[in-house]
XYZ file of C-alpha atoms in Angstrom:
154
model
C -15.074 24.109 -7.236
C -16.581 23.915 -3.762
C -18.886 20.957 -2.749
C -19.348 22.382 0.817
C -17.541 24.808 3.172
C -14.468 22.189 3.485
C -14.830 19.834 0.614
C -13.497 20.607 -3.313
C -14.264 18.727 -6.468
C -10.577 18.360 -6.711
C -10.282 16.465 -3.700
C -13.168 14.269 -4.672
C -11.451 13.640 -7.837
C -8.006 13.363 -7.342
C -6.354 9.905 -8.240
C -2.800 8.850 -8.201
C -3.658 6.100 -10.591
C -5.491 8.323 -13.091
C -2.405 10.583 -12.972
C -0.124 7.857 -13.404
C -1.800 6.457 -16.512
C -3.067 9.696 -17.801
C -6.591 8.798 -17.569
C -9.696 11.233 -17.262
C -11.337 11.262 -14.031
C -13.982 13.878 -14.403
C -17.359 13.367 -13.275
C -20.641 13.385 -15.485
C -23.512 15.986 -14.036
C -25.341 13.297 -12.081
C -21.984 12.151 -10.658
C -21.282 15.575 -9.711
C -24.564 15.996 -7.733
C -23.801 12.694 -6.091
C -20.551 14.071 -4.687
C -22.354 17.003 -3.445
C -24.780 15.080 -1.641
C -22.243 12.687 -0.063
C -20.071 15.843 0.888
C -22.935 17.664 2.454
C -24.565 14.671 4.295
C -21.596 12.555 5.339
C -18.152 14.442 5.004
C -18.873 17.858 6.163
C -20.782 16.601 9.269
C -17.740 14.474 10.241
C -15.657 17.336 9.489
C -17.864 19.607 11.753
C -17.864 17.008 14.609
C -14.300 16.283 14.684
C -13.052 19.730 13.884
C -10.099 18.712 11.921
C -9.453 17.699 8.231
C -10.908 14.517 6.683
C -8.461 13.112 4.529
C -10.443 11.655 1.453
C -7.791 8.781 -0.050
C -10.501 7.861 -2.853
C -13.678 9.519 -3.927
C -15.258 9.472 -7.482
C -13.617 7.009 -9.923
C -14.482 6.945 -13.523
C -14.990 3.544 -14.472
C -11.873 3.068 -16.328
C -9.927 4.219 -13.224
C -12.054 1.834 -11.248
C -10.897 -0.848 -13.509
C -7.447 0.359 -13.196
C -7.334 -0.023 -9.283
C -9.162 -3.121 -9.129
C -12.370 -1.755 -7.793
C -15.839 -3.686 -8.069
C -17.730 -3.058 -11.268
C -20.829 -1.936 -9.067
C -18.735 0.317 -7.006
C -20.410 3.243 -5.635
C -17.102 5.326 -6.154
C -18.242 5.216 -9.978
C -21.597 6.763 -9.319
C -19.731 9.825 -7.297
C -21.539 8.202 -3.961
C -18.459 6.861 -2.079
C -15.348 7.869 -0.440
C -12.683 6.284 1.362
C -11.640 8.374 4.243
C -9.093 8.865 7.216
C -8.740 11.502 9.973
C -5.088 11.640 11.073
C -5.069 11.004 14.605
C -8.417 9.404 14.925
C -8.592 5.739 14.998
C -10.411 4.395 11.939
C -12.523 2.147 14.144
C -13.583 5.100 15.868
C -14.283 7.145 13.093
C -16.368 4.270 11.667
C -18.222 4.083 14.909
C -19.098 7.628 14.818
C -20.835 7.336 11.546
C -22.613 4.178 12.024
C -24.097 5.773 15.439
C -24.911 9.399 13.826
C -25.157 9.733 10.053
C -27.483 8.586 7.328
C -25.404 6.313 4.703
C -25.826 3.365 2.176
C -22.979 1.492 2.867
C -20.101 1.671 6.120
C -17.068 -0.608 5.561
C -14.092 -0.476 7.878
C -11.603 -1.785 5.550
C -8.530 -3.717 6.462
C -8.426 -2.370 10.169
C -5.998 -4.243 12.479
C -7.147 -3.944 15.962
C -4.425 -2.264 18.200
C -3.304 -0.280 15.195
C -5.278 2.979 15.261
C -4.418 4.366 12.043
C -4.314 1.065 9.984
C -6.900 0.647 7.062
C -9.667 3.152 6.077
C -13.220 3.695 6.357
C -15.111 3.655 3.138
C -18.771 5.384 3.272
C -21.437 5.698 0.498
C -24.344 7.917 0.636
C -27.231 7.476 -1.646
C -30.620 9.412 -0.655
C -32.911 6.855 -2.496
C -31.149 3.921 -0.679
C -29.676 4.651 2.555
C -29.892 1.081 3.937
C -27.167 1.452 6.392
C -25.445 -1.548 5.464
C -22.254 -2.065 7.895
C -19.483 -4.395 7.056
C -16.021 -5.047 8.136
C -13.350 -6.091 5.084
C -10.537 -8.112 6.068
C -8.058 -10.735 4.469
C -8.575 -14.573 5.022
C -6.392 -17.228 3.652
C -5.271 -14.278 1.125
C -8.823 -13.481 -0.152
C -10.808 -10.547 0.828
C -13.796 -11.243 3.083
C -16.688 -9.053 4.324
C -18.436 -9.387 7.556
C -21.134 -7.886 9.260
C -20.806 -5.300 11.701
C -17.800 -3.267 12.797
C -15.114 -5.420 13.959
C -12.319 -3.914 15.779
């Protein structure tokens, strides 16, 4: 099933963890609508701008799959509202900055990016038309713990 011209439901629900553990990662109808909105309003515009493929590392996660990967119990991934993405050949900090400057979103996190290493980390972006507060964070490790700092730190 196609969500947009360049994004399918299969790529938005693919999970190596679900496959390995034989877990169902099928979204409910409301999650499917959220995935479609995310693809239409964030992912497809990114694809159109860069003119190259957007790799979805993680999209929808059934709550059981989310728990298995150690995700937050309040994760937008469980609602079909979030994706962790990269574009091969495009620095993740640049991708995050493009999203911050040009698109509507609920939350944008530059995750585990190492300055000077363009393909390090990934970009988490969520979309919720009822709550696109445009929260921008950078996730990093400090003393072995994940911390979230305001803004894009690249």
